[in-house]
Each structure stands twice: as structure tokens, then as C-alpha cells.
PDB file of C-alpha atoms and ligand atoms in Angstrom:
ATOM      1  CA  UNK A   1       0.000   0.000   0.000  1.00 93.00           C
ATOM      2  CA  UNK A   2       1.434   3.363  -1.055  1.00 97.00           C
ATOM      3  CA  UNK A   3       1.466   6.469   1.125  1.00 98.00           C
ATOM      4  CA  UNK A   4       0.446  10.089   0.641  1.00 98.00           C
ATOM      5  CA  UNK A   5       2.198  12.749   2.687  1.00 98.00           C
ATOM      6  CA  UNK A   6       0.127  15.691   3.879  1.00 99.00           C
ATOM      7  CA  UNK A   7       2.505  18.362   5.093  1.00 98.00           C
ATOM      8  CA  UNK A   8       1.313  21.433   6.971  1.00 98.00           C
ATOM      9  CA  UNK A   9       3.515  24.412   7.713  1.00 98.00           C
ATOM     10  CA  UNK A  10       3.513  27.286  10.202  1.00 98.00           C
ATOM     11  CA  UNK A  11       0.471  28.236  12.251  1.00 98.00           C
ATOM     12  CA  UNK A  12      -1.694  25.456  10.855  1.00 98.00           C
ATOM     13  CA  UNK A  13      -1.542  23.863  14.323  1.00 98.00           C
ATOM     14  CA  UNK A  14      -3.834  26.756  15.317  1.00 97.00           C
ATOM     15  CA  UNK A  15      -6.640  25.748  12.951  1.00 98.00           C
ATOM     16  CA  UNK A  16     -10.029  25.988  14.661  1.00 96.00           C
ATOM     17  CA  UNK A  17      -9.113  29.051  16.720  1.00 96.00           C
ATOM     18  CA  UNK A  18      -7.026  31.004  14.197  1.00 96.00           C
ATOM     19  CA  UNK A  19      -9.084  33.497  12.152  1.00 95.00           C
ATOM     20  CA  UNK A  20     -12.098  31.164  11.879  1.00 96.00           C
ATOM     21  CA  UNK A  21     -13.783  33.532   9.399  1.00 96.00           C
ATOM     22  CA  UNK A  22     -10.893  32.786   7.008  1.00 96.00           C
ATOM     23  CA  UNK A  23      -9.882  29.210   7.864  1.00 97.00           C
ATOM     24  CA  UNK A  24     -13.074  27.758   9.361  1.00 95.00           C
ATOM     25  CA  UNK A  25     -13.838  26.084  12.683  1.00 96.00           C
ATOM     26  CA  UNK A  26     -12.255  22.697  12.066  1.00 97.00           C
ATOM     27  CA  UNK A  27      -9.062  21.819  13.900  1.00 98.00           C
ATOM     28  CA  UNK A  28      -5.943  20.203  12.462  1.00 98.00           C
ATOM     29  CA  UNK A  29      -7.031  16.974  14.193  1.00 98.00           C
ATOM     30  CA  UNK A  30     -10.325  17.195  12.245  1.00 98.00           C
ATOM     31  CA  UNK A  31      -8.348  17.708   9.025  1.00 98.00           C
ATOM     32  CA  UNK A  32      -6.275  14.627   9.810  1.00 98.00           C
ATOM     33  CA  UNK A  33      -9.455  12.531  10.153  1.00 98.00           C
ATOM     34  CA  UNK A  34     -10.731  13.933   6.839  1.00 98.00           C
ATOM     35  CA  UNK A  35      -7.405  13.012   5.179  1.00 98.00           C
ATOM     36  CA  UNK A  36      -7.452   9.523   6.717  1.00 98.00           C
ATOM     37  CA  UNK A  37     -10.915   8.950   5.267  1.00 98.00           C
ATOM     38  CA  UNK A  38      -9.882  10.235   1.831  1.00 98.00           C
ATOM     39  CA  UNK A  39      -6.779   8.015   1.789  1.00 98.00           C
ATOM     40  CA  UNK A  40      -8.762   4.962   2.962  1.00 98.00           C
ATOM     41  CA  UNK A  41     -11.237   5.506   0.096  1.00 97.00           C
ATOM     42  CA  UNK A  42      -8.352   5.209  -2.332  1.00 97.00           C
ATOM     43  CA  UNK A  43      -6.561   2.353  -0.584  1.00 97.00           C
ATOM     44  CA  UNK A  44      -3.692   4.595   0.441  1.00 97.00           C
ATOM     45  CA  UNK A  45      -1.857   5.179   3.714  1.00 98.00           C
ATOM     46  CA  UNK A  46      -1.632   8.654   5.237  1.00 98.00           C
ATOM     47  CA  UNK A  47       1.449  10.337   6.645  1.00 98.00           C
ATOM     48  CA  UNK A  48       0.122  13.566   8.226  1.00 98.00           C
ATOM     49  CA  UNK A  49       2.545  16.158   9.600  1.00 98.00           C
ATOM     50  CA  UNK A  50       2.737  19.751  10.820  1.00 98.00           C
ATOM     51  CA  UNK A  51       5.667  21.918  11.796  1.00 98.00           C
ATOM     52  CA  UNK A  52       6.332  25.588  12.346  1.00 98.00           C
ATOM     53  CA  UNK A  53       9.961  25.153  11.213  1.00 98.00           C
ATOM     54  CA  UNK A  54      11.085  25.744   7.651  1.00 98.00           C
ATOM     55  CA  UNK A  55      14.200  23.558   7.880  1.00 98.00           C
ATOM     56  CA  UNK A  56      12.181  20.613   9.141  1.00 98.00           C
ATOM     57  CA  UNK A  57       9.863  21.021   6.162  1.00 99.00           C
ATOM     58  CA  UNK A  58      12.945  20.857   3.908  1.00 98.00           C
ATOM     59  CA  UNK A  59      14.085  17.640   5.645  1.00 98.00           C
ATOM     60  CA  UNK A  60      10.639  16.065   5.274  1.00 98.00           C
ATOM     61  CA  UNK A  61      10.312  17.087   1.614  1.00 98.00           C
ATOM     62  CA  UNK A  62      13.706  15.524   0.864  1.00 98.00           C
ATOM     63  CA  UNK A  63      12.707  12.302   2.645  1.00 98.00           C
ATOM     64  CA  UNK A  64       9.414  12.286   0.730  1.00 98.00           C
ATOM     65  CA  UNK A  65      11.234  12.660  -2.583  1.00 98.00           C
ATOM     66  CA  UNK A  66      13.393   9.653  -1.715  1.00 98.00           C
ATOM     67  CA  UNK A  67      10.299   7.632  -0.747  1.00 98.00           C
ATOM     68  CA  UNK A  68       8.602   8.563  -4.013  1.00 98.00           C
ATOM     69  CA  UNK A  69      11.705   7.508  -5.950  1.00 98.00           C
ATOM     70  CA  UNK A  70      11.677   4.211  -4.031  1.00 98.00           C
ATOM     71  CA  UNK A  71       8.043   3.670  -5.051  1.00 97.00           C
ATOM     72  CA  UNK A  72       6.484   3.794  -1.580  1.00 98.00           C
ATOM     73  CA  UNK A  73       5.003   7.315  -1.775  1.00 98.00           C
ATOM     74  CA  UNK A  74       2.580   8.727  -4.359  1.00 98.00           C
ATOM     75  CA  UNK A  75       3.360  12.363  -3.617  1.00 98.00           C
ATOM     76  CA  UNK A  76       2.535  15.133  -1.180  1.00 98.00           C
ATOM     77  CA  UNK A  77      -0.201  17.640  -0.448  1.00 98.00           C
ATOM     78  CA  UNK A  78       1.646  20.667   0.914  1.00 98.00           C
ATOM     79  CA  UNK A  79       0.087  23.596   2.725  1.00 98.00           C
ATOM     80  CA  UNK A  80       3.231  25.558   3.474  1.00 98.00           C
ATOM     81  CA  UNK A  81       1.328  28.421   5.114  1.00 98.00           C
ATOM     82  CA  UNK A  82       3.221  31.700   4.977  1.00 98.00           C
ATOM     83  CA  UNK A  83       6.426  29.951   3.804  1.00 98.00           C
ATOM     84  CA  UNK A  84       4.595  29.524   0.492  1.00 98.00           C
ATOM     85  CA  UNK A  85       5.152  33.188  -0.177  1.00 98.00           C
ATOM     86  CA  UNK A  86       8.764  33.470   1.001  1.00 98.00           C
ATOM     87  CA  UNK A  87      10.654  30.210   0.884  1.00 98.00           C
ATOM     88  CA  UNK A  88      13.175  29.588  -1.866  1.00 98.00           C
ATOM     89  CA  UNK A  89      14.381  26.695   0.325  1.00 98.00           C
ATOM     90  CA  UNK A  90      11.042  24.890  -0.024  1.00 98.00           C
ATOM     91  CA  UNK A  91      11.051  25.522  -3.782  1.00 98.00           C
ATOM     92  CA  UNK A  92      14.554  24.065  -4.039  1.00 98.00           C
ATOM     93  CA  UNK A  93      13.698  21.076  -1.804  1.00 98.00           C
ATOM     94  CA  UNK A  94      10.681  20.061  -3.907  1.00 98.00           C
ATOM     95  CA  UNK A  95      12.598  20.525  -7.162  1.00 98.00           C
ATOM     96  CA  UNK A  96      15.759  18.854  -5.902  1.00 98.00           C
ATOM     97  CA  UNK A  97      13.909  15.877  -4.434  1.00 98.00           C
ATOM     98  CA  UNK A  98      11.788  15.397  -7.553  1.00 98.00           C
ATOM     99  CA  UNK A  99       8.681  15.224  -5.375  1.00 98.00           C
ATOM    100  CA  UNK A 100       5.152  15.385  -6.830  1.00 98.00           C
ATOM    101  CA  UNK A 101       3.428  18.145  -4.880  1.00 98.00           C
ATOM    102  CA  UNK A 102      -0.050  19.586  -4.849  1.00 98.00           C
ATOM    103  CA  UNK A 103       0.162  23.051  -3.320  1.00 98.00           C
ATOM    104  CA  UNK A 104      -2.867  23.615  -1.145  1.00 98.00           C
ATOM    105  CA  UNK A 105      -4.422  26.592   0.604  1.00 98.00           C
ATOM    106  CA  UNK A 106      -7.552  26.546   2.699  1.00 98.00           C
ATOM    107  CA  UNK A 107      -8.351  30.154   1.795  1.00 98.00           C
ATOM    108  CA  UNK A 108      -8.392  31.718  -1.653  1.00 98.00           C
ATOM    109  CA  UNK A 109      -5.036  33.455  -1.347  1.00 98.00           C
ATOM    110  CA  UNK A 110      -5.671  35.394  -4.565  1.00 98.00           C
ATOM    111  CA  UNK A 111      -8.672  37.131  -3.007  1.00 98.00           C
ATOM    112  CA  UNK A 112      -6.549  38.260  -0.045  1.00 98.00           C
ATOM    113  CA  UNK A 113      -3.573  40.592   0.555  1.00 97.00           C
ATOM    114  CA  UNK A 114      -1.163  41.121  -2.361  1.00 98.00           C
ATOM    115  CA  UNK A 115       1.707  39.484  -0.408  1.00 97.00           C
ATOM    116  CA  UNK A 116      -0.215  36.193  -0.571  1.00 98.00           C
ATOM    117  CA  UNK A 117      -0.499  36.268  -4.381  1.00 98.00           C
ATOM    118  CA  UNK A 118       3.071  35.125  -5.005  1.00 98.00           C
ATOM    119  CA  UNK A 119       4.004  31.497  -4.458  1.00 98.00           C
ATOM    120  CA  UNK A 120       7.549  30.113  -4.396  1.00 98.00           C
ATOM    121  CA  UNK A 121       6.071  26.624  -4.573  1.00 98.00           C
ATOM    122  CA  UNK A 122       3.678  26.934  -7.529  1.00 98.00           C
ATOM    123  CA  UNK A 123       6.450  26.733 -10.187  1.00 98.00           C
ATOM    124  CA  UNK A 124       7.565  23.335  -8.822  1.00 98.00           C
ATOM    125  CA  UNK A 125       4.077  22.012  -7.993  1.00 98.00           C
ATOM    126  CA  UNK A 126       2.091  19.629 -10.151  1.00 97.00           C
ATOM    127  CA  UNK A 127      -1.066  21.597  -9.320  1.00 97.00           C
ATOM    128  CA  UNK A 128      -2.322  24.356  -7.048  1.00 98.00           C
ATOM    129  CA  UNK A 129      -5.565  24.399  -5.072  1.00 98.00           C
ATOM    130  CA  UNK A 130      -6.932  27.296  -3.044  1.00 98.00           C
ATOM    131  CA  UNK A 131     -10.202  28.383  -1.545  1.00 98.00           C
ATOM    132  CA  UNK A 132     -12.066  25.116  -0.980  1.00 98.00           C
ATOM    133  CA  UNK A 133     -11.721  25.342   2.787  1.00 98.00           C
ATOM    134  CA  UNK A 134     -10.423  22.232   4.539  1.00 98.00           C
ATOM    135  CA  UNK A 135     -12.408  20.125   2.036  1.00 98.00           C
ATOM    136  CA  UNK A 136      -9.555  20.939  -0.350  1.00 98.00           C
ATOM    137  CA  UNK A 137      -7.384  18.382   1.468  1.00 98.00           C
ATOM    138  CA  UNK A 138      -9.751  15.578   0.451  1.00 98.00           C
ATOM    139  CA  UNK A 139      -9.933  16.871  -3.109  1.00 98.00           C
ATOM    140  CA  UNK A 140      -6.147  17.086  -3.353  1.00 98.00           C
ATOM    141  CA  UNK A 141      -5.755  13.531  -2.010  1.00 98.00           C
ATOM    142  CA  UNK A 142      -8.228  12.263  -4.636  1.00 98.00           C
ATOM    143  CA  UNK A 143      -6.269  14.078  -7.336  1.00 97.00           C
ATOM    144  CA  UNK A 144      -2.976  12.568  -6.141  1.00 96.00           C
ATOM    145  CA  UNK A 145      -4.580   9.123  -5.851  1.00 96.00           C
ATOM    146  CA  UNK A 146      -5.575   9.365  -9.494  1.00 93.00           C
ATOM    147  CA  UNK A 147      -1.854   9.643 -10.320  1.00 85.00           C
ATOM    148  CA  UNK A 148      -0.900   6.614  -8.182  1.00 71.00           C
TER     149      UNK A 148
HETATM  150  C1  LIG B   1      -2.729  29.452   3.914  1.00 65.90           C
HETATM  151  C2  LIG B   1      -2.641  30.825   3.262  1.00 65.90           C
HETATM  152  C3  LIG B   1      -1.332  31.503   3.629  1.00 65.90           C
HETATM  153  O1  LIG B   1      -1.254  32.784   3.008  1.00 65.90           O
HETATM  154  C4  LIG B   1      -1.249  31.707   5.127  1.00 65.90           C
HETATM  155  O2  LIG B   1      -0.002  32.280   5.483  1.00 65.90           O
HETATM  156  C5  LIG B   1      -1.484  30.444   5.875  1.00 65.90           C
HETATM  157  C6  LIG B   1      -2.537  29.538   5.424  1.00 65.90           C
HETATM  158  C7  LIG B   1      -4.095  28.776   3.655  1.00 65.90           C
HETATM  159  O3  LIG B   1      -4.194  27.578   3.905  1.00 65.90           O
HETATM  160  O4  LIG B   1      -5.045  29.435   3.215  1.00 65.90           O
HETATM  161  O5  LIG B   1      -0.876  30.180   6.911  1.00 65.90           O
HETATM  162  O6  LIG B   1      -1.734  28.612   3.357  1.00 65.90           O
END
């Protein structure tokens, strides 16, 4: 059984209490359950992670690229939070590791502040999803599963 990595970056541990008008009332634990259900539907295993640390995201993306190359991982759904807009290191990690990534945002970043319109990840992502709320995680998993 192959795995899908769902990787969440900074401040996503605060889901449920953080700006609920923007990100909704569901917690990260709720999102994990949603992802587990989506993966189970497709006969896939879930590896669900969150960190506030950019370097740890780089480490995990590199490991995921190696797992994909070894045939045990389908790819990753990555919500890099604010690092999306700033991190050349995440761009380089995804590119260097050859990892299949769906960039995901809970909110529609393009309908928000101008500083959220640029993504360092989009040029190295297979696809980009934004604005579906936390339901986007399930949609992104289905899309990745279709590539398995
Ligand atoms: C986010 C959007 C980012 O701009 C923001 O910094 C986040 C969450 C989203 O899921 O909508 O932390 O990635």
C-alpha cells in the first residue's frame, strides 16, 4: 500500500481558533481525520505532519522525494502556510527531491492581501488548489490518488 504525505507548515496547528472567518472552525485533528478517510477511500496510507519550522519542512520534503523515488510514496499535499510566499528553500527542496506536490491553501489566497499572491512553490508544484476550505485536502488527495 502506497502512502500520501500531507505536510502542513507554520500556524496550521492553530486551525479551529485562528481566524475562523478565514480558515473555518475545524481543527488540524479534524483535518487529519478527513485526510485519513480520503486516503482509505483510495486504498492509500496517510502520513500527516505539521511543523512551524522551515528547515524541518525541507528535511521532510527531501525524505518524501526519496520515498517517491523508491516507489512507496505517491506524492505530497503541501500547505506551506506563509512559507509559500517566502521560501526559496522549499522551492529548491521540492525541485531537488523530484517530489510530486499539490500546493494547497484553505483560503483563496488570490482574493486576499497582495503578499499572498506570489508562491515560491507553484512553479515546482504539479497543481495548485486554493479556496475550498479544509475540504480541499480531500480533493487534493483524490487528485494525487488518481496519479498513483
Ligand atoms: C494558507 C494561506 C497563507 O497565506 C497563510 O499564510 C497560511 C494559510 C491557507 O491555507 O489558506 O498560513 O496557506
